[in-house]
Short mmCIF file of C-alpha atoms in Angstrom, two decimals:
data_model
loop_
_atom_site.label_atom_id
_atom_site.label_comp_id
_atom_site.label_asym_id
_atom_site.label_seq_id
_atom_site.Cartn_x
_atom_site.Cartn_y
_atom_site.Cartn_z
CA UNK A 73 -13.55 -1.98 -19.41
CA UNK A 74 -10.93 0.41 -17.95
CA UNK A 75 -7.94 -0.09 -20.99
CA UNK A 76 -4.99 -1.36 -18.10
CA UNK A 77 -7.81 -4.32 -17.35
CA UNK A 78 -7.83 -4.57 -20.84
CA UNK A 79 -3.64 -5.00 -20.98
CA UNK A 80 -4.22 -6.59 -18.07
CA UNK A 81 -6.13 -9.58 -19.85
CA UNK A 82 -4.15 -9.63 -22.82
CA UNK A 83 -0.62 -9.42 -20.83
CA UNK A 84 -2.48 -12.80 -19.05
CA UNK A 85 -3.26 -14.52 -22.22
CA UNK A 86 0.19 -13.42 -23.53
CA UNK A 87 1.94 -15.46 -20.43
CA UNK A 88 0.10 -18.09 -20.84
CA UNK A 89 0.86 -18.31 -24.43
CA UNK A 90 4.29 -18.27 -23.87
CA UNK A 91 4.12 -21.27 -20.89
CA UNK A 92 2.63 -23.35 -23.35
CA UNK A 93 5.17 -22.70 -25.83
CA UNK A 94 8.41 -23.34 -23.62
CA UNK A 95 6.64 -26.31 -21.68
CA UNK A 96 9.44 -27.83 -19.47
CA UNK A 97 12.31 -26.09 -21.29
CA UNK A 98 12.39 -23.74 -19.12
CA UNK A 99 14.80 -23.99 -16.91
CA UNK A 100 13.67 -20.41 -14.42
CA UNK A 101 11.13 -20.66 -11.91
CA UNK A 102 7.73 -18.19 -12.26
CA UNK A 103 5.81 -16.84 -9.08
CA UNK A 104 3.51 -19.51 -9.97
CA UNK A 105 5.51 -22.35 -9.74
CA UNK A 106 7.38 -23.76 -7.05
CA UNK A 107 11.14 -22.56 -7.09
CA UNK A 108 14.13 -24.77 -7.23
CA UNK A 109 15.12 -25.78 -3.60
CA UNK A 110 11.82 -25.09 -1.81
CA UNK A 111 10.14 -27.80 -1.54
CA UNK A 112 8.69 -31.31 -3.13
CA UNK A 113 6.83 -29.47 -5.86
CA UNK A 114 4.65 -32.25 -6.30
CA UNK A 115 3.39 -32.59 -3.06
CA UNK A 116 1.97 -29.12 -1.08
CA UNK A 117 3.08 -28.09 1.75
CA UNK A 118 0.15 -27.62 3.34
CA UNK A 119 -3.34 -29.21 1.75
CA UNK A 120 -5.28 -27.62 4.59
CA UNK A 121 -4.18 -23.97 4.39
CA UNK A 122 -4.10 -24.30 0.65
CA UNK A 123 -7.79 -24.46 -0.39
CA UNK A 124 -8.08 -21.32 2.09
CA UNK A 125 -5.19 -18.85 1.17
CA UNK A 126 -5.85 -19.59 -2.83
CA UNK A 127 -9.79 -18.22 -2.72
CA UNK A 128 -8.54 -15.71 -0.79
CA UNK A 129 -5.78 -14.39 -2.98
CA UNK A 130 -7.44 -14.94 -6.46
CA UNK A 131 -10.27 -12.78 -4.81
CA UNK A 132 -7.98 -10.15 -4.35
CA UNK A 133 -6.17 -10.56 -7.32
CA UNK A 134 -9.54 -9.20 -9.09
CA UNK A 135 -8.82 -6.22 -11.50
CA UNK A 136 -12.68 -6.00 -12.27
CA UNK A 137 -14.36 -5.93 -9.11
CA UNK A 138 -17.14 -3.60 -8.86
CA UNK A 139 -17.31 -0.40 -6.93
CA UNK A 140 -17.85 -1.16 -3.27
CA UNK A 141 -17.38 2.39 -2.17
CA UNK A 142 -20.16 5.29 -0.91
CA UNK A 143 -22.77 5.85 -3.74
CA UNK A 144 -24.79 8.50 -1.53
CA UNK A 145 -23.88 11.25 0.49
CA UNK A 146 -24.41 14.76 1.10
CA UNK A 147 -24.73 17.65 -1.38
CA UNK A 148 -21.23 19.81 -2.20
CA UNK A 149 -20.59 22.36 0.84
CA UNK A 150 -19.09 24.80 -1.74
CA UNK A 151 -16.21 27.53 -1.27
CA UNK A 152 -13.58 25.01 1.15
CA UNK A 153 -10.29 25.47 1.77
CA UNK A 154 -8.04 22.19 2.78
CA UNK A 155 -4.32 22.34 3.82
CA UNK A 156 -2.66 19.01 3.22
CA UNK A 157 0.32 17.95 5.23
CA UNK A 158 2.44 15.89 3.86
CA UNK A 159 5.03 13.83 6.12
CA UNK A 160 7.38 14.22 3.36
CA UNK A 161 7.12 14.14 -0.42
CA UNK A 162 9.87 11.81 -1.07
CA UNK A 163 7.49 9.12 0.20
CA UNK A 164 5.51 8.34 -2.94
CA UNK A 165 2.50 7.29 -1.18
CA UNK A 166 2.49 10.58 0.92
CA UNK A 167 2.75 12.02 -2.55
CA UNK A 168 0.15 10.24 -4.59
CA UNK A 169 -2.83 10.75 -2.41
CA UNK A 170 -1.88 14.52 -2.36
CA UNK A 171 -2.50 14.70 -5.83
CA UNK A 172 -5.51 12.81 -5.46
CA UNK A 173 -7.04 15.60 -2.73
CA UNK A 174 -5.77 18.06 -5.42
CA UNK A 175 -7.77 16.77 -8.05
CA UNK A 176 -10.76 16.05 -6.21
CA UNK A 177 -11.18 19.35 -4.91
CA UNK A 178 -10.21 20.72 -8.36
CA UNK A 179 -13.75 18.59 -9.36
CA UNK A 180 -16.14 20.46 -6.49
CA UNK A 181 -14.40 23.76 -6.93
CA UNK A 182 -12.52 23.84 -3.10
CA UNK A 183 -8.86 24.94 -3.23
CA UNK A 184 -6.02 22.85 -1.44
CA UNK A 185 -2.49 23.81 -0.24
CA UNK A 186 0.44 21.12 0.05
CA UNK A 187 2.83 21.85 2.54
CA UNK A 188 5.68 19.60 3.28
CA UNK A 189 6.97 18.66 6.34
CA UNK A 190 10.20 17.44 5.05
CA UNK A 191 9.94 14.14 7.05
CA UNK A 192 11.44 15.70 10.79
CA UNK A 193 9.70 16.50 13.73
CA UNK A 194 10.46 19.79 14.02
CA UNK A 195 9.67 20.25 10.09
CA UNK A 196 5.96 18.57 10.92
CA UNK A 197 5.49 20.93 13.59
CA UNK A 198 6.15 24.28 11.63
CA UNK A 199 4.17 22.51 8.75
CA UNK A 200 1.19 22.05 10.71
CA UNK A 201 1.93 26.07 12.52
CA UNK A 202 2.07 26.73 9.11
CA UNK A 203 -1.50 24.86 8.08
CA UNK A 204 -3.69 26.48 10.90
CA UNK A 205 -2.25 30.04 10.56
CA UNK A 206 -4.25 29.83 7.11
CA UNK A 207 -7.42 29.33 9.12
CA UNK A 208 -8.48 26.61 6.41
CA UNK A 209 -12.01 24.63 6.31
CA UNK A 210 -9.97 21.48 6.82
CA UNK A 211 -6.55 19.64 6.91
CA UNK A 212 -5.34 16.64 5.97
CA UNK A 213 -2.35 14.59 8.35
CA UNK A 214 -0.67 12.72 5.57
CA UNK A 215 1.41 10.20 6.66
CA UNK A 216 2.50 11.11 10.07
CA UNK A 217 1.63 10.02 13.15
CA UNK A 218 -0.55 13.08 15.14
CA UNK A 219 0.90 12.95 18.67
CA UNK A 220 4.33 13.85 17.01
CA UNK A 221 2.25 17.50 16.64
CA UNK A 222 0.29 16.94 19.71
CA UNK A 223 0.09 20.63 20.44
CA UNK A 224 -0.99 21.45 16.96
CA UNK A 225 -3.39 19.14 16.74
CA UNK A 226 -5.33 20.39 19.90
CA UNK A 227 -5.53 23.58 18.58
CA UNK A 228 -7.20 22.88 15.64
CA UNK A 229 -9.97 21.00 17.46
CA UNK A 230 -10.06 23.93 19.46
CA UNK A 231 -10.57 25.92 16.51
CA UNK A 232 -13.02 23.18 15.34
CA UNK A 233 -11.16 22.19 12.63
CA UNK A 234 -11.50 18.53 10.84
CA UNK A 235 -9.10 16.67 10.44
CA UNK A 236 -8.91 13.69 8.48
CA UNK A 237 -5.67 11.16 8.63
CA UNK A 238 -3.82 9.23 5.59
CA UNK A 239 -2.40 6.17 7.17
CA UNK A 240 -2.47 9.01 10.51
CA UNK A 241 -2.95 5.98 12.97
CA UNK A 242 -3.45 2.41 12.60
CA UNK A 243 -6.73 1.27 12.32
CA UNK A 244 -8.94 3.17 9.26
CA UNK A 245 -12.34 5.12 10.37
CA UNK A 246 -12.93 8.01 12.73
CA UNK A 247 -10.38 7.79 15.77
CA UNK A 248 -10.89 10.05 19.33
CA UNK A 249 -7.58 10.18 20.69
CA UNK A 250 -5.76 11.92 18.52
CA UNK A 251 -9.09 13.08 17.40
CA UNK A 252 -9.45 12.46 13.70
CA UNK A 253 -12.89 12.83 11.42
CA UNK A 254 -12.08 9.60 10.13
CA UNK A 255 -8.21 8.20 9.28
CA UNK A 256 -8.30 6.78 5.33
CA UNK A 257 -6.34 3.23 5.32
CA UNK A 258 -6.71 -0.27 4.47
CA UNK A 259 -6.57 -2.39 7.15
CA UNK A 260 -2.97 -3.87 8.22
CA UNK A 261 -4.59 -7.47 9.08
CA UNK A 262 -5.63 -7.66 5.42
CA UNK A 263 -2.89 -6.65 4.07
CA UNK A 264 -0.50 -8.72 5.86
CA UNK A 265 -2.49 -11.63 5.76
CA UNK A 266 -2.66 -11.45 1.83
CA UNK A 267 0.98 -11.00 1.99
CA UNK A 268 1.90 -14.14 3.37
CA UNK A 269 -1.07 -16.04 1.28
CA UNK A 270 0.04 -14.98 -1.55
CA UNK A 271 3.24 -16.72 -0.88
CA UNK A 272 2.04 -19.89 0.76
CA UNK A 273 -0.42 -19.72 -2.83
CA UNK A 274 2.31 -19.41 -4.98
CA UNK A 275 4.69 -21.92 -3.90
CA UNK A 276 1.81 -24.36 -3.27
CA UNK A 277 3.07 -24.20 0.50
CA UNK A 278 6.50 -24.82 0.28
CA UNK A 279 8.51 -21.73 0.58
CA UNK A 280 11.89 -20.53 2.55
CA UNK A 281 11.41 -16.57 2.97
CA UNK A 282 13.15 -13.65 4.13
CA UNK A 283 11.03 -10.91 6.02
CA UNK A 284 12.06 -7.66 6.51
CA UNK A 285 10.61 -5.36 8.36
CA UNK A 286 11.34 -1.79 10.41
CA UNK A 287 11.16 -2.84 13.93
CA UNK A 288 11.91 0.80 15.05
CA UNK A 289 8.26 2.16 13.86
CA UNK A 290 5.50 -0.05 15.56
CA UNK A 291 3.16 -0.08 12.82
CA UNK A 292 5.80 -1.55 10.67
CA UNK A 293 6.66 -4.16 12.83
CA UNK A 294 2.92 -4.75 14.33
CA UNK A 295 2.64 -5.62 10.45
CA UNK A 296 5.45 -7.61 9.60
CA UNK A 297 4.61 -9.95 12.85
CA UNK A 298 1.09 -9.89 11.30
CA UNK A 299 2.81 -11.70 8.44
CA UNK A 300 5.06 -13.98 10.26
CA UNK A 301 1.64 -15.31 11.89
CA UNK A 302 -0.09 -15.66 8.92
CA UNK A 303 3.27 -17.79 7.28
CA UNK A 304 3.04 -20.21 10.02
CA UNK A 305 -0.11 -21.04 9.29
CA UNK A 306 1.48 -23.51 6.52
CA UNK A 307 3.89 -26.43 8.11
CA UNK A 308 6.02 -26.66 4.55
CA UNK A 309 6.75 -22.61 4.84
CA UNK A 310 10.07 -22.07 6.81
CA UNK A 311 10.89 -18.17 8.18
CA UNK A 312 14.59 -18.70 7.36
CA UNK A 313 15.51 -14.95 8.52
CA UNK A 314 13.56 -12.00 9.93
CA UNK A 315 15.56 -8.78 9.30
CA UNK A 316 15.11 -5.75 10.99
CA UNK A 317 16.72 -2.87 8.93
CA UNK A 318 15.37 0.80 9.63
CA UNK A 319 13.91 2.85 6.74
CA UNK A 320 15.91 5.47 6.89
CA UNK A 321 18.86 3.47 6.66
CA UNK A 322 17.59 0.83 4.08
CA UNK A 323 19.54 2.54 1.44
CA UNK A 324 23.29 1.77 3.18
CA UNK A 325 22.09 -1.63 4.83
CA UNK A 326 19.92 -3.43 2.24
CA UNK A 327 22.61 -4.54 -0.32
CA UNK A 328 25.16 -5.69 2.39
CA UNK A 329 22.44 -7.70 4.10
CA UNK A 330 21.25 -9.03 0.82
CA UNK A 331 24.44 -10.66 -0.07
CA UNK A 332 25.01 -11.80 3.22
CA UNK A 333 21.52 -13.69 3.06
CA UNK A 334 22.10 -15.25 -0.48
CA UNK A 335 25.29 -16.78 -0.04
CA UNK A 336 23.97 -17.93 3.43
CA UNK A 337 20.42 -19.89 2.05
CA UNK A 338 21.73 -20.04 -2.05
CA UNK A 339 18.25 -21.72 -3.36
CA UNK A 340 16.26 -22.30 -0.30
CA UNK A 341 16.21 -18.59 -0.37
CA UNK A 342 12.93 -18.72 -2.70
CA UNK A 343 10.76 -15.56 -1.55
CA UNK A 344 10.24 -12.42 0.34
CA UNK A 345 7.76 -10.09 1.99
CA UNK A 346 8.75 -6.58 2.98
CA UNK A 347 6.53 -4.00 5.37
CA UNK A 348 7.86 -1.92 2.35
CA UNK A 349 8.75 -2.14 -1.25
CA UNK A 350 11.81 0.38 -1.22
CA UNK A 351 13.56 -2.53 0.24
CA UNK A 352 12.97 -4.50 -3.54
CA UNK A 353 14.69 -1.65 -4.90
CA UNK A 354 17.59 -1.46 -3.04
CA UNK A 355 18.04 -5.33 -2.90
CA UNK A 356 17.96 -5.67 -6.84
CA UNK A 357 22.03 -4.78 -7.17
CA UNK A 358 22.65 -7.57 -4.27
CA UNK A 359 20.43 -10.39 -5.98
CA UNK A 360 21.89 -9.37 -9.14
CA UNK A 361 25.67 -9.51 -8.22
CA UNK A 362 24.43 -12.82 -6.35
CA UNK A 363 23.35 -14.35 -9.40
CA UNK A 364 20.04 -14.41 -9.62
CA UNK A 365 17.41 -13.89 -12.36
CA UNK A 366 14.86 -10.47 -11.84
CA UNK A 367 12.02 -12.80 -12.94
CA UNK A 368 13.21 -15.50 -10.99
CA UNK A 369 13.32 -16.36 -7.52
CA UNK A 370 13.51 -15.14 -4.93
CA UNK A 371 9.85 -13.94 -5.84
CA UNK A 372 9.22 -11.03 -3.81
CA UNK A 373 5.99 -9.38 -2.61
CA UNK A 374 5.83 -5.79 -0.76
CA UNK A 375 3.05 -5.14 1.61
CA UNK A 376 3.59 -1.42 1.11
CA UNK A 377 2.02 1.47 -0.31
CA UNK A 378 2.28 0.11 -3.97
CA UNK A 379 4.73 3.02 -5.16
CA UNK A 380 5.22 3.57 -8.88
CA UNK A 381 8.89 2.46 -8.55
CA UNK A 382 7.21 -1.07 -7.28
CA UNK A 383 5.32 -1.37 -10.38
CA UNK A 384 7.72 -0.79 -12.58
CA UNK A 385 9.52 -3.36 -11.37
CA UNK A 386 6.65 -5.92 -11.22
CA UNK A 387 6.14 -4.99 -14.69
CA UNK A 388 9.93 -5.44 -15.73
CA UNK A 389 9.94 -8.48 -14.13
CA UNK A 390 13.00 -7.28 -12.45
CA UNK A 391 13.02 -9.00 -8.51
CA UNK A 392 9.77 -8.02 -7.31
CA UNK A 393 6.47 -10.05 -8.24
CA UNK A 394 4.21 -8.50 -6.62
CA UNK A 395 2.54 -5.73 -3.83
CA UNK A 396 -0.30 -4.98 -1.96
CA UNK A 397 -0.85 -1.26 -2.77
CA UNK A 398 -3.16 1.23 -1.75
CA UNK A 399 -4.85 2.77 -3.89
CA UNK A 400 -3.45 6.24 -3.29
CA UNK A 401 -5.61 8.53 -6.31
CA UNK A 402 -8.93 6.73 -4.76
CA UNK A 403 -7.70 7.77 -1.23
CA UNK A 404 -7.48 11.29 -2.01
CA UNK A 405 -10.58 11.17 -3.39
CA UNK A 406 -12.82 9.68 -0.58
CA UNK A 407 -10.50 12.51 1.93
CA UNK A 408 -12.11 15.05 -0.07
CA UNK A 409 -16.07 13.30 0.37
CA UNK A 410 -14.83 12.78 3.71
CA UNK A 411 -14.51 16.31 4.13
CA UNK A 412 -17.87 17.42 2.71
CA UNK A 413 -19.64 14.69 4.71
CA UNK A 414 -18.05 16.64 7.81
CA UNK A 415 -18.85 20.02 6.56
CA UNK A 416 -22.44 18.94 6.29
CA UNK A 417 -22.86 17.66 9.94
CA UNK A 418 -22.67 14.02 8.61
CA UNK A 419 -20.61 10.93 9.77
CA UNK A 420 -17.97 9.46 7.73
CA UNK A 421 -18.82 7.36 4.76
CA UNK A 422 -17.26 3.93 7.23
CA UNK A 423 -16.02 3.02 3.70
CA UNK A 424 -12.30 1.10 4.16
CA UNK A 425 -10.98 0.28 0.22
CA UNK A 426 -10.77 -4.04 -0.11
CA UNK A 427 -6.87 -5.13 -0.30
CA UNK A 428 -5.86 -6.09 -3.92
CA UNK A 429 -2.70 -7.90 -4.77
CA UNK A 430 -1.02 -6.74 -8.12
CA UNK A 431 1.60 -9.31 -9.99
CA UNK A 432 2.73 -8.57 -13.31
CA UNK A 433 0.03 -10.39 -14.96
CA UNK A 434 -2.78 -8.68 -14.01
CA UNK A 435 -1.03 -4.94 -13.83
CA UNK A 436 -1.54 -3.99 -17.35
CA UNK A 437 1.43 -2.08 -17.50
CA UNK A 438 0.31 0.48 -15.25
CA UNK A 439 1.86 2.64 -12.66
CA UNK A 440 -0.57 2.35 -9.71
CA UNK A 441 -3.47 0.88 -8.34
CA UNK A 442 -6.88 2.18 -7.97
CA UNK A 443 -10.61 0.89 -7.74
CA UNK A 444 -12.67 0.69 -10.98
CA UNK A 445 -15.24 3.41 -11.14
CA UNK A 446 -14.16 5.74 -8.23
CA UNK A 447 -14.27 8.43 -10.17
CA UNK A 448 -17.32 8.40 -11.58
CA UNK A 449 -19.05 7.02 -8.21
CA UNK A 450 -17.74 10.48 -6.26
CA UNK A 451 -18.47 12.95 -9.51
CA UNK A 452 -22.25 11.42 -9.70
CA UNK A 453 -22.21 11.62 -5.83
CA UNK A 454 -21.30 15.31 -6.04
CA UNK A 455 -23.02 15.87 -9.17
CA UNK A 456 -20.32 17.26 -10.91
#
């Protein structure tokens, strides 16, 4: 067993240890009870959703699920040369499947240039000028969205070069307008329906929440209205505020709104879901200042990318209990078999990594999330 499933198991038996111990003198609410001022704890909120939304998240709260990934594909195409460009490396998702491309390819023996776009438009643009005036194999949109670079992109089909997307549209597999090998993502139903079970799960359906979302980037907001479907589902969940605050200006916004929103719902305020955990991480001073405990509630869940930052907090216990991350290592791998599978005349693998939840409990302590056994699947794959 991988040694953060191990922590993992022991960090489980160590909570429960400790619940046992304190029994009912203690007086702050876990994400697996029901906080103070949400609810009749002894009655659900919603019997019927229950049963559904608890399968469903325990499933995905599996740290030892086997390999469901590609186990055969084509043999190495050898000598390759990617370009990967990154929408910006301040976006540690962006980031962390770079250096999973760079390690993959370090594996088969290809060689792989980073460039960043620095986040702009224009900066994309001379990124991806940049990319195909190296005449590479391959290259890699990470993170952006591919009509920003329309004109870019047409000439590398022109010059029959693959590309393969991180998170480049919505929907993962191969798209044809833009025209994309394959785009590597989990899917944004799953993940925003596990968002919002997890919550209805752990408050056994009695829950006020806060949403926030990005309403100027319609993936972001497509999502977070995923969510605020999903959390209707359950008659004893209320929506008591939907808040729209850009990314780019979470930093200045978060903590003013934060404040604002604890004095206005005080306990009924009990958890969150964000299209994003940076928002966790700028909220933290506000709920502080505010009063309230980091391991208490509200109990907050990102449906993000599952950035290191994230887990340290879910592992501190300090006001975020959970995400749904991608596994961003894993990601970079499959872009790389992605890539040989396209080299070698073949379709994409169709493989789309399951949606996992991680809480502190079953983390382990670690930084990120990734499959069990990826590695190994690809290197036998490649026989390398």
């Amino acid at each position: 067993m991988h040694p953060t499933r191990k922590a993992a198991l022991t960090a489980t038996a160590l909570l429960a240890t400790v619940t046992l111990v304190a029994g009912c003198d203690s007086g702050t609410a876990t994400a697996g009870s029901v906080a103070a001022g949400s609810g009749d704890s002894a009655k659900p909120g919603c019997p019927g959703t229950l049963a559904r939304v608890k399968q469903g998240v325990k499933a995905a709260e599996d740290v030892d699920a086997p390999w469901s990934g590609p186990t055969n594909g084509p043999a190495v195409v050898p000598d390759r040369n990617i370009v990967y460009i990154a929408q910006t490396l301040t976006n540690p998702g962006v980031e962390g499947v770079a250096k999973g491309v760079q390690e993959a390819a370090g594996i088969i023996g290809w060689h792989v240039r980073t460039i960043n776009g620095q986040g702009t438009p224009a900066g994309l643009k001379n990124a991806f000028d940049q990319a195909l005036a190296l005449k590479p194999d391959g290259i890699v949109i990470g993170g952006f969205d591919p009509s920003s670079t329309a004109e870019q992109v047409a000439r590398a089909d022109a010059a029959r070069i693959p590309l393969i997307g991180w998170h480049a549209v919505t929907a993962p597999g191969p798209s044809k307008n833009p025209k994309l090998f394959t785009n590597i993502t989990t899917r944004v139903e799953d993940v925003a329906r596990l968002s919002a079970d997890w919550i209805i799960a752990q408050s056994n359906g009695r829950a006020g929440v806060v949403l926030f979302t990005d309403a100027t980037i319609p993936f972001a907001k497509h999502k977070s209205d995923l969510i605020k479907k999903e959390l209707a589902t359950c008659s004893g969940v209320t929506l008591l505020s939907y808040e729209n605050i850009p990314i780019p200006r979470a930093n200045s916004l978060t903590i003013d709104r934060v404040s604002s929103l604890a004095s206005r719902f005080g306990n009924r305020w009990t958890y969150s879901a964000a299209i994003n955990d940076l928002y966790f991480g700028y909220a933290s001073s506000a709920l502080r200042a505010a009063g309230k405990d980091g391991a208490g509630a509200p109990f907050n869940i990102g449906a993000g990318d599952g950035a290191p930052s994230a887990f340290e907090r879910i592992n501190g216990r300090e006001f975020q209990a959970a995400t749904v991350p991608e596994p961003l290592s894993e990601q970079g791998w499959q872009i790389i078999d992605e890539f040989n599978r396209a080299f070698a005349g073949k379709p994409s693998s169709g493989y789309v990594a399951p949606v996992h939840i991680t809480t502190t409990a079953n983390s382990g302590g670690a930084p990120s999330w990734d499959s069990e056994g990826y590695r190994e699947a690809y290197r036998k794959m490649w026989d390398k």
